[in-house]
Coordinates of C-alpha atoms and ligand atoms in Angstrom, one line a residue:
Chain A
X25 CA -0.1 -0.1 -0.2
X26 CA 1.3 3.5 -0.7
X27 CA 1.1 5.9 2.1
X28 CA 1.1 9.7 2.5
X29 CA 3.0 11.4 5.4
X30 CA 1.8 13.8 7.0
X31 CA 4.2 16.4 8.8
X32 CA 3.4 18.9 11.5
X33 CA 6.3 20.7 13.2
X34 CA 6.4 22.8 16.7
X35 CA 9.2 25.2 16.9
X36 CA 10.8 27.1 19.8
X37 CA 12.7 30.2 19.3
X38 CA 14.5 32.2 22.0
X39 CA 13.3 35.6 21.7
X40 CA 16.1 38.0 21.9
X41 CA 15.6 39.9 25.0
X42 CA 18.1 41.2 27.7
X43 CA 16.3 39.8 30.6
X44 CA 14.6 36.4 31.3
X45 CA 10.7 36.4 31.2
X46 CA 10.0 36.3 34.7
X47 CA 12.6 37.5 36.3
X48 CA 15.3 40.6 35.7
X49 CA 18.4 37.6 35.2
X50 CA 20.1 38.3 32.1
X51 CA 19.9 35.8 29.3
X52 CA 23.7 36.0 28.1
X53 CA 24.5 32.7 26.1
X54 CA 27.7 30.9 27.4
X55 CA 27.7 32.0 31.2
X56 CA 29.3 30.6 33.7
X57 CA 26.9 27.6 35.2
X58 CA 24.2 28.9 37.4
X59 CA 25.7 32.5 37.5
X60 CA 22.5 33.7 36.1
X61 CA 20.0 32.7 38.4
X62 CA 17.7 34.4 41.6
X63 CA 15.3 32.6 43.7
X64 CA 12.7 33.4 41.2
X65 CA 14.1 31.2 38.2
X66 CA 15.2 29.0 40.4
X67 CA 11.7 28.5 41.8
X68 CA 12.1 29.3 45.9
X69 CA 9.4 29.5 47.6
X70 CA 7.2 32.6 48.0
X71 CA 8.6 34.8 44.8
X72 CA 6.4 35.9 42.3
X73 CA 7.1 36.2 38.1
X74 CA 7.2 39.4 36.6
X75 CA 6.5 39.7 32.7
X76 CA 9.2 40.9 30.4
X77 CA 6.9 43.5 28.1
X78 CA 9.7 43.1 25.7
X79 CA 9.0 39.3 25.3
X80 CA 5.4 40.3 24.9
X81 CA 6.4 42.7 21.9
X82 CA 8.6 40.4 19.9
X83 CA 5.7 37.4 20.1
X84 CA 3.8 39.9 18.8
X85 CA 6.1 40.8 15.8
X86 CA 6.8 37.1 15.1
X87 CA 2.9 36.4 15.0
X88 CA 2.3 39.4 12.9
X89 CA 4.9 38.8 10.7
X90 CA 3.5 35.3 9.8
X91 CA -0.5 36.8 9.6
X92 CA -1.8 35.5 13.1
X93 CA -4.5 36.8 15.0
X94 CA -3.9 38.4 18.1
X95 CA -5.8 36.9 20.8
X96 CA -7.3 40.4 22.7
X97 CA -6.9 38.8 25.9
X98 CA -4.6 36.2 26.6
X99 CA -3.5 34.1 30.0
X100 CA -0.9 32.1 31.6
X101 CA -1.3 28.5 32.6
X102 CA 0.9 26.5 34.9
X103 CA 1.9 23.0 32.8
X104 CA 2.7 20.8 35.6
X105 CA 5.3 18.1 35.6
X106 CA 8.2 16.9 37.5
X107 CA 11.5 16.9 36.1
X108 CA 15.2 18.4 37.7
X109 CA 15.2 20.5 35.0
X110 CA 12.0 22.6 36.2
X111 CA 12.7 24.1 39.5
X112 CA 8.7 24.9 40.3
X113 CA 7.6 21.8 39.1
X114 CA 5.6 23.4 36.9
X115 CA 6.3 25.5 33.4
X116 CA 4.5 29.0 32.9
X117 CA 3.4 28.6 29.6
X118 CA 0.4 29.3 27.5
X119 CA -2.8 26.9 27.0
X120 CA -6.5 27.7 25.9
X121 CA -5.9 31.1 25.4
X122 CA -2.4 31.5 23.5
X123 CA -1.3 35.3 22.1
X124 CA -1.8 34.5 19.2
X125 CA -3.6 31.8 16.1
X126 CA -4.2 31.0 12.9
X127 CA -1.4 32.4 10.6
X128 CA 0.2 31.2 7.3
X129 CA 3.6 30.8 6.1
X130 CA 4.6 30.1 2.1
X131 CA 6.8 27.5 1.2
X132 CA 8.8 25.7 -1.6
X133 CA 6.4 22.7 -2.4
X134 CA 7.9 19.6 -3.7
X135 CA 6.4 20.4 -7.1
X136 CA 8.3 23.3 -7.4
X137 CA 5.5 25.7 -6.7
X138 CA 4.6 27.6 -3.5
X139 CA 2.7 26.3 -0.9
X140 CA 0.8 28.0 1.8
X141 CA 1.1 26.1 5.2
X142 CA -1.1 27.1 8.2
X143 CA 0.1 28.4 11.7
X144 CA -2.0 26.8 14.2
X145 CA -1.0 28.9 16.7
X146 CA 2.1 30.6 18.9
X147 CA 2.1 31.5 22.7
X148 CA 4.8 32.8 24.7
X149 CA 6.3 30.4 27.9
X150 CA 9.7 29.7 29.9
X151 CA 12.4 27.9 29.3
X152 CA 13.6 24.8 31.5
X153 CA 16.9 24.2 32.9
X154 CA 19.6 21.7 31.4
X155 CA 20.9 18.9 32.9
X156 CA 24.2 17.2 32.8
X157 CA 24.8 14.1 32.8
X158 CA 28.5 13.8 32.0
X159 CA 31.6 16.2 32.3
X160 CA 33.6 15.9 29.8
X161 CA 34.1 12.3 28.9
X162 CA 33.7 11.2 32.3
X163 CA 29.8 9.6 33.2
X164 CA 28.7 10.6 36.3
X165 CA 26.7 8.7 38.5
X166 CA 24.4 11.9 39.5
X167 CA 23.2 14.2 37.2
X168 CA 24.1 18.3 37.4
X169 CA 21.5 21.1 37.0
X170 CA 22.4 24.3 35.7
X171 CA 19.4 26.9 35.7
X172 CA 20.9 30.1 33.3
X173 CA 17.6 28.7 30.7
X174 CA 15.4 28.6 33.4
X175 CA 13.3 31.2 32.5
X176 CA 14.6 32.3 29.2
X177 CA 11.7 33.4 26.8
X178 CA 10.5 31.3 24.1
X179 CA 8.0 31.5 21.4
X180 CA 6.1 28.4 20.6
X181 CA 5.0 27.9 17.4
X182 CA 3.0 25.2 16.1
X183 CA 2.0 24.5 12.7
X184 CA -1.0 22.8 11.5
X185 CA -0.4 19.4 9.8
X186 CA 0.0 20.5 6.2
X187 CA 3.3 19.1 5.1
X188 CA 3.5 15.7 3.2
X189 CA 7.5 15.5 2.8
X190 CA 10.4 16.1 4.7
X191 CA 11.5 18.6 1.8
X192 CA 8.8 20.5 2.6
X193 CA 9.6 20.9 6.6
X194 CA 12.8 21.6 5.7
X195 CA 11.6 24.2 3.6
X196 CA 9.2 25.7 6.3
X197 CA 12.2 26.0 8.7
X198 CA 14.0 27.9 6.2
X199 CA 11.4 30.5 5.4
X200 CA 10.3 30.5 9.3
X201 CA 13.9 31.0 10.3
X202 CA 14.2 33.7 7.7
X203 CA 11.1 35.6 8.7
X204 CA 12.4 35.6 12.3
X205 CA 15.5 37.2 11.4
X206 CA 14.6 39.4 9.7
X207 CA 12.0 40.5 12.1
X208 CA 15.4 40.2 14.5
X209 CA 13.3 38.9 17.1
X210 CA 16.0 36.1 17.6
X211 CA 19.1 34.7 16.9
X212 CA 17.9 31.1 15.5
X213 CA 20.7 29.9 16.5
X214 CA 20.4 25.9 16.4
X215 CA 23.8 25.0 17.9
X216 CA 23.0 27.5 21.1
X217 CA 19.6 26.3 21.3
X218 CA 18.0 29.7 20.2
X219 CA 16.4 27.4 18.0
X220 CA 15.1 23.9 18.6
X221 CA 12.4 21.9 16.5
X222 CA 10.3 18.9 17.2
X223 CA 8.5 17.0 14.3
X224 CA 5.2 15.2 14.4
X225 CA 4.7 12.5 11.8
X226 CA 2.1 10.2 10.9
X227 CA 1.0 8.2 7.8
X228 CA -2.2 7.5 6.5
X229 CA -3.3 5.2 3.1
X230 CA -2.6 7.9 0.0
X231 CA -6.3 9.6 -1.0
X232 CA -7.4 9.3 3.0
X233 CA -8.3 12.3 5.1
X234 CA -8.3 10.9 8.1
X235 CA -4.7 11.1 10.2
X236 CA -3.3 8.1 11.1
X237 CA -1.4 7.7 14.6
X238 CA 1.5 10.2 15.3
X239 CA 5.2 9.6 16.1
X240 CA 6.9 12.7 18.0
X241 CA 10.6 13.3 16.9
X242 CA 13.0 15.1 19.5
X243 CA 16.3 15.7 19.6
X244 CA 17.0 17.1 16.4
X245 CA 20.0 19.4 16.3
X246 CA 19.8 20.9 12.6
X247 CA 17.3 21.3 9.8
X248 CA 19.1 18.7 8.2
X249 CA 18.3 16.1 11.1
X250 CA 15.0 17.1 10.6
X251 CA 14.7 16.3 6.9
X252 CA 16.7 12.7 7.9
X253 CA 14.9 12.1 10.7
X254 CA 11.7 12.5 8.7
X255 CA 12.8 10.4 5.8
X256 CA 13.7 7.7 8.4
X257 CA 10.4 7.9 10.0
X258 CA 8.8 7.8 6.5
X259 CA 10.8 4.4 6.0
X260 CA 10.1 3.0 9.5
X261 CA 6.0 3.4 10.0
X262 CA 5.6 2.3 6.5
X263 CA 7.3 -0.8 7.5
X264 CA 5.5 -1.5 10.7
X265 CA 1.8 -0.6 8.8
X266 CA 2.6 -3.0 6.0
X267 CA 3.7 -5.8 9.2
X268 CA 2.0 -5.2 12.4
X269 CA -0.7 -3.0 11.1
X270 CA -0.6 -0.2 13.7
X271 CA 2.0 2.7 14.7
X272 CA 2.3 3.3 18.5
X273 CA 2.1 6.8 19.4
X274 CA 5.1 7.8 21.1
X275 CA 8.0 10.0 21.5
X276 CA 11.4 8.9 19.6
X277 CA 14.8 10.4 19.7
X278 CA 16.5 10.8 16.5
X279 CA 20.1 9.2 16.5
X280 CA 22.1 11.2 14.3
X281 CA 25.0 9.0 14.4
X282 CA 23.4 5.7 13.5
X283 CA 20.6 7.7 11.4
X284 CA 17.5 6.0 13.1
X285 CA 14.7 7.1 15.4
X286 CA 14.5 5.3 19.0
X287 CA 11.5 5.3 21.5
X288 CA 12.3 7.1 24.3
X289 CA 11.1 4.1 26.6
X290 CA 10.9 5.8 29.5
X291 CA 8.0 4.4 31.1
X292 CA 5.9 7.5 29.8
X293 CA 2.4 8.2 31.2
X294 CA -0.3 9.8 29.4
X295 CA 0.5 13.1 29.6
X296 CA -1.6 14.8 32.6
X297 CA -0.5 18.5 32.9
X298 CA -3.2 19.6 35.1
X299 CA -3.2 23.2 33.4
X300 CA -4.7 25.8 34.7
X301 CA -4.5 29.7 34.7
X302 CA -1.4 30.7 36.4
X303 CA -2.5 32.9 39.2
X304 CA 0.2 35.2 39.9
X305 CA 0.4 36.6 36.2
X306 CA -2.6 38.6 35.3
X307 CA -4.0 38.5 32.0
X308 CA -2.6 40.2 29.1
X309 CA -4.7 42.8 26.7
X310 CA -3.2 44.0 23.8
X311 CA -4.9 47.0 22.6
X312 CA -5.6 48.6 19.0
X313 CA -2.5 51.0 19.5
X314 CA -0.4 49.0 20.9
X315 CA -0.4 46.6 18.3
X316 CA -0.6 49.0 15.5
X317 CA 2.7 50.7 16.7
X318 CA 4.0 47.3 16.2
X319 CA 3.0 46.5 12.7
X320 CA 4.2 49.8 11.7
X321 CA 7.7 49.1 12.9
X322 CA 7.8 45.2 10.7
X323 CA 10.7 45.2 8.2
X324 CA 9.8 44.2 4.8
X325 CA 9.7 40.4 5.1
X326 CA 11.0 38.1 2.4
X327 CA 8.5 37.1 0.5
X328 CA 7.5 41.0 -0.3
X329 CA 11.1 41.9 -0.6
X330 CA 11.3 38.9 -2.9
X331 CA 8.4 40.1 -5.3
X332 CA 10.1 43.9 -5.2
X333 CA 13.5 42.5 -6.1
X334 CA 12.0 40.6 -9.2
X335 CA 9.6 43.6 -10.3
X336 CA 12.5 46.4 -9.5
X337 CA 15.8 44.8 -10.2
X338 CA 14.6 42.4 -13.2
X339 CA 16.1 39.3 -11.4
X340 CA 14.6 35.8 -12.0
X341 CA 12.6 34.1 -9.3
X342 CA 15.6 31.9 -8.9
X343 CA 18.0 34.9 -7.8
X344 CA 15.7 37.0 -6.0
X345 CA 14.6 33.6 -4.1
X346 CA 18.7 33.1 -3.4
X347 CA 18.9 36.7 -2.1
X348 CA 16.5 37.4 0.1
X349 CA 16.8 34.0 2.3
X350 CA 19.1 35.8 4.4
X351 CA 18.0 39.4 5.3
X352 CA 21.7 40.3 5.3
X353 CA 22.1 39.2 2.0
X354 CA 19.6 40.7 0.8
X355 CA 21.0 44.0 2.4
X356 CA 24.3 43.3 1.2
X357 CA 22.7 43.4 -2.5
X358 CA 20.7 46.6 -2.4
X359 CA 23.7 48.6 -0.6
X360 CA 25.8 47.2 -3.5
X361 CA 23.4 47.7 -6.2
X362 CA 22.7 51.2 -4.7
X363 CA 26.3 52.3 -5.4
X364 CA 26.4 50.8 -8.5
X365 CA 23.0 51.6 -10.1
X366 CA 20.3 49.6 -10.7
X367 CA 21.4 49.0 -14.3
X368 CA 24.2 46.3 -12.9
X369 CA 21.5 44.7 -10.5
X370 CA 22.2 41.4 -12.6
X371 CA 25.8 41.4 -12.8
X372 CA 25.8 42.4 -9.2
X373 CA 23.6 39.1 -8.3
X374 CA 25.8 37.1 -10.2
X375 CA 29.0 38.3 -8.5
X376 CA 27.1 37.9 -5.0
X377 CA 25.7 34.5 -5.6
X378 CA 28.5 32.8 -7.2
X379 CA 31.6 34.2 -6.2
X380 CA 31.0 35.9 -3.1
X381 CA 29.0 33.4 -1.3
X382 CA 31.0 30.6 -3.2
X383 CA 34.1 32.0 -0.9
X384 CA 32.3 32.8 2.4
X385 CA 30.6 29.0 1.9
X386 CA 34.4 27.8 1.2
X387 CA 35.5 29.8 4.4
X388 CA 32.7 29.0 6.5
X389 CA 32.1 32.7 7.3
X390 CA 28.9 34.4 7.3
X391 CA 28.0 37.4 5.1
X392 CA 28.2 39.9 8.3
X393 CA 31.9 38.5 8.0
X394 CA 32.4 39.1 4.5
X395 CA 36.3 40.6 3.7
X396 CA 34.4 42.2 0.6
X397 CA 32.2 44.8 1.6
X398 CA 28.7 45.9 -0.3
X399 CA 30.9 49.4 -1.1
X400 CA 34.0 47.3 -2.8
X401 CA 31.6 45.2 -4.7
X402 CA 29.9 48.0 -6.1
X403 CA 33.4 49.6 -7.2
X404 CA 34.5 46.4 -8.4
X405 CA 31.4 45.8 -10.5
X406 CA 32.0 49.5 -11.8
X407 CA 35.5 48.9 -13.0
X408 CA 34.4 46.7 -15.2
X409 CA 31.6 48.4 -16.5
X410 CA 33.4 51.2 -17.2
X411 CA 35.6 49.1 -19.0
X412 CA 38.9 49.9 -16.8
X413 CA 39.3 46.0 -16.3
X414 CA 38.1 43.3 -17.9
X415 CA 35.6 40.4 -16.8
X416 CA 38.6 38.1 -16.1
X417 CA 40.8 40.3 -14.2
X418 CA 38.3 41.3 -11.9
X419 CA 37.7 38.1 -10.8
X420 CA 41.5 37.8 -10.0
X421 CA 41.0 41.2 -8.5
X422 CA 37.9 40.1 -6.4
X423 CA 40.0 37.1 -5.2
X424 CA 42.5 39.6 -3.9
X425 CA 40.0 41.6 -2.2
X426 CA 38.4 38.6 -0.5
X427 CA 42.4 37.9 1.0
X428 CA 43.3 41.5 1.2
X429 CA 40.4 43.8 2.4
X430 CA 41.4 46.2 -0.1
X431 CA 39.5 48.6 -2.2
X432 CA 39.3 47.4 -6.1
X433 CA 40.9 50.6 -7.4
X434 CA 44.2 49.9 -5.2
X435 CA 44.4 46.8 -6.3
X436 CA 44.1 47.6 -10.0
X437 CA 47.0 50.1 -9.6
X438 CA 49.2 48.5 -7.6
X439 CA 49.5 45.7 -10.1
X440 CA 49.0 47.7 -13.3
X441 CA 45.6 46.0 -14.3
X442 CA 44.0 48.7 -15.6
X443 CA 42.9 47.6 -19.2
X444 CA 44.1 48.7 -22.0
X445 CA 41.8 50.8 -24.1
X446 CA 43.6 52.8 -26.7
X447 CA 43.4 52.3 -30.2
X448 CA 46.6 52.5 -31.4
X449 CA 48.1 50.3 -29.1
X450 CA 45.6 47.4 -29.3
X451 CA 46.0 47.8 -33.4
X452 CA 49.8 47.5 -33.1
X453 CA 49.0 44.3 -31.1
X454 CA 46.5 43.1 -33.4
X455 CA 48.8 44.0 -36.4
X456 CA 51.7 42.2 -35.1
X457 CA 49.3 38.8 -34.2
X458 CA 47.9 39.0 -37.8
X459 CA 51.4 38.7 -39.0
X460 CA 52.6 36.1 -36.7
X461 CA 49.7 33.8 -37.5
X462 CA 48.8 33.4 -41.3
X463 CA 47.2 30.3 -40.8
X464 CA 44.9 31.7 -38.8
X465 CA 44.0 34.5 -40.8
X466 CA 44.0 31.8 -43.9
X467 CA 41.4 29.8 -41.8
X468 CA 39.4 33.0 -41.3
X469 CA 38.9 34.2 -44.6
X470 CA 38.1 30.7 -45.8
X471 CA 35.3 30.9 -43.8
X472 CA 36.0 29.3 -40.5
X473 CA 35.2 32.0 -38.4
X474 CA 36.5 30.6 -35.4
X475 CA 39.4 30.5 -36.3
X476 CA 39.3 34.5 -35.1
X477 CA 39.4 33.2 -31.5
X478 CA 42.9 32.1 -31.7
X479 CA 43.9 35.9 -32.9
X480 CA 42.1 37.2 -30.2
X481 CA 44.3 34.6 -27.7
X482 CA 47.5 36.3 -28.7
X483 CA 46.7 39.9 -28.8
X484 CA 45.0 39.1 -25.3
X485 CA 48.5 37.5 -24.7
X486 CA 50.6 40.5 -25.8
X487 CA 48.6 42.7 -23.7
X488 CA 49.1 40.3 -20.3
X489 CA 45.2 40.1 -20.4
X490 CA 45.1 43.4 -20.3
X491 CA 43.8 44.7 -23.8
X492 CA 39.7 45.2 -24.1
X493 CA 38.3 42.2 -25.5
X494 CA 35.8 43.8 -27.1
X495 CA 38.0 46.6 -28.9
X496 CA 39.9 43.9 -29.9
X497 CA 37.3 42.0 -31.5
X498 CA 36.2 44.9 -33.5
X499 CA 40.0 45.8 -34.5
X500 CA 40.6 42.3 -35.9
X501 CA 37.4 42.2 -37.4
X502 CA 38.0 45.5 -39.3
X503 CA 41.4 44.7 -40.3
X504 CA 40.1 41.0 -41.8
X505 CA 37.3 42.2 -43.3
X506 CA 37.9 45.3 -44.9
Chain B
X9 CA -18.8 11.0 41.3
X10 CA -17.5 8.3 42.8
X11 CA -14.2 8.2 43.4
X12 CA -11.9 5.0 43.9
X13 CA -8.7 4.0 45.7
X14 CA -7.6 3.8 41.8
X15 CA -8.5 7.6 41.4
X16 CA -6.4 8.4 44.7
X17 CA -3.2 6.6 43.6
X18 CA -3.2 8.3 40.4
X19 CA -3.6 12.0 42.2
X20 CA -1.0 10.7 44.6
X21 CA 1.3 9.7 41.7
X22 CA 0.6 13.0 40.0
X23 CA 1.9 14.9 43.0
X24 CA 4.5 12.8 44.0
X25 CA 2.8 11.6 47.1
X26 CA 3.6 8.8 49.1
X27 CA 0.4 7.5 50.8
X28 CA 0.0 4.5 53.0
X29 CA -2.9 2.0 52.4
X30 CA -4.6 3.9 55.6
X31 CA -4.1 7.3 53.6
X32 CA -5.6 6.2 50.8
X33 CA -8.8 5.2 52.2
X34 CA -8.9 8.2 53.8
X35 CA -8.7 10.4 51.3
X36 CA -11.2 9.0 49.6
X37 CA -14.2 10.5 50.8
X38 CA -13.0 13.9 51.2
X39 CA -12.0 14.3 47.4
X40 CA -15.6 12.5 46.6
X41 CA -17.1 15.5 48.8
X42 CA -15.2 18.2 46.9
X43 CA -16.1 16.4 43.6
X44 CA -19.7 16.7 44.7
X45 CA -19.6 20.1 45.4
X46 CA -18.3 20.9 41.7
X47 CA -21.1 18.8 40.7
X48 CA -23.4 20.9 42.4
X49 CA -21.6 23.9 40.4
X50 CA -22.1 22.8 37.4
X51 CA -25.8 22.8 37.6
X52 CA -25.4 26.3 37.2
X53 CA -26.2 27.7 33.9
X54 CA -22.9 29.6 33.0
X55 CA -23.7 29.8 29.4
X56 CA -23.4 33.3 29.4
X57 CA -20.5 33.8 31.7
X58 CA -17.0 34.0 30.2
X59 CA -14.7 31.8 32.3
X60 CA -13.0 33.4 35.1
X61 CA -9.2 33.1 35.0
X62 CA -8.0 36.0 37.6
X63 CA -10.3 37.5 40.3
X64 CA -8.9 41.1 39.7
X65 CA -9.7 42.9 37.3
X66 CA -6.3 44.2 36.1
X67 CA -4.2 43.4 33.0
X68 CA -0.7 44.1 31.0
X69 CA 1.4 44.2 34.6
X70 CA 4.9 43.9 33.0
X71 CA 8.2 45.7 33.0
X72 CA 11.2 47.0 30.8
X73 CA 13.2 44.6 29.9
X74 CA 16.2 45.8 31.8
X75 CA 19.1 43.0 32.9
X76 CA 20.0 43.2 36.6
X77 CA 22.3 40.6 37.2
X78 CA 22.3 39.3 41.3
X79 CA 19.8 41.9 42.4
X80 CA 18.0 39.2 44.5
X81 CA 20.8 37.6 45.8
X82 CA 24.1 35.4 44.7
X83 CA 24.6 32.3 43.4
X84 CA 26.5 31.0 46.5
X85 CA 22.8 32.5 48.3
X86 CA 20.6 30.4 45.9
X87 CA 22.6 27.2 45.7
X88 CA 23.3 27.3 49.9
X89 CA 19.4 26.3 49.8
X90 CA 19.9 23.4 47.2
X91 CA 19.4 20.3 49.2
X92 CA 22.7 19.0 47.7
X93 CA 25.5 20.9 45.3
X94 CA 28.5 20.3 43.5
X95 CA 30.7 23.5 42.5
X96 CA 28.2 25.6 41.0
X97 CA 25.9 23.1 39.9
X98 CA 22.7 21.8 41.6
X99 CA 23.2 18.3 42.4
X100 CA 20.2 15.6 41.8
X101 CA 20.0 12.2 41.2
X102 CA 20.6 10.7 37.9
X103 CA 18.5 11.0 35.5
X104 CA 18.1 8.3 32.7
X105 CA 17.3 9.3 29.4
Ligands
ZN626 ZN1 15.7 34.5 37.6

């Protein structure tokens, strides 16, 4: 039987605040263990949580960026369970009245078109602490708790089960991250734990509408891991359905090394979190002026930027997609084009997506770290445009710029790379080439047009690559076909 | 609503309370009377009453996002209150994942 996978994703993203959600402890990453804790986030008796307004604003930005409806009156709830990383024995989260519901996100569908994934809800909650089971390689016979993360503000964004392939899930995550980065609400750094993802996946017979039994996959440490784990789950669940007939509802952990998901096996009782409204925090009621202020401050988002790039700069859909995939890359492009002129938008895009990104990726550096500034790249493209250097020379200059951070003009000058464009000099080289390669001349005159290539090559050699190729071509043609 | 010993055991487990057989029997009746009272409340027509989450007519009690490290006590003070600590960490029984 053929099955259709049904995938939904839960993404936790750390909101970029200076202090925690309910106390004034700092949120800096990488601080010494338990150096950013206080009686509130350590769950001491008698303390009261005090809501961080900025976290609410950032979550509303995310929600509006995803086209969600903001709940007029939203409340916090206690989610109760015992675990050593949760000092209060409850997590302050939201349950029946989350801050936002019902948004959408455009993704690339598997067939190459785009597709809308519905967002079920986005709510605000606090993070738990971190458990250590080993120090370096030494396995401990007890566990250690670091509460620096406890109380860090998180937005949990839950999608509807609208995805049907691991690639769609990957596209969803990529686009969601891009929006969060555009909004600046989070660093979205999976390695630092500021973006986490759990995936729900079930299979159903192709053509059916009723959902099958799902497995929840955790321990997904990269977008690539999400894709691989989902591929594995599809294979595993297909086998289970074909042999045993039914999938067990459970939480499974992705084992990156072995490339398999494994049942958590902890005797997980049916979740009974006994949510109830958090009595220590009053409701959040967001008025129109609060929301319109945030709405007005939203930056241009990827979809709108892409449409504008295609329209204003005549870029292809593909080029525009690459550029807007990263807010900083899009800004780099626009900054460079604003200096060099919109008429060079297409060559500028090529320089950025091939030469620059190629070298940055090879060096493992982000665009923010580019040794070639947008202004310098604009100057380089202008040098080619004006005919000061040839396109081929420009690539060498670019390599030098990447290594040394110098301005292109300085490199061109110090290396004597200025393109030779004066007619008498090029004419002289052309005459020499014609005299030295009578054979090529014969061939050309005999109708073999490609033979002119050898003559152009010789002229370029004589000029040490500096002759203006268009001029060389023109002058040679004039001489060969009088 | 009838409360059985099994219900008492379940609730006790959720709260991580170790009850003796005697206690289990002793809690059955009070729990049942609480739920009977809830049953009584359930008879009131609340179709047009929004659920009460808070009794105070207040909303949006919040603060500006400003970090103030160690405002309510130092790490040492807080670790001192832990049943067990090791270096800068809280120490707990081994958690198997
Ligand atoms: Zn704190």
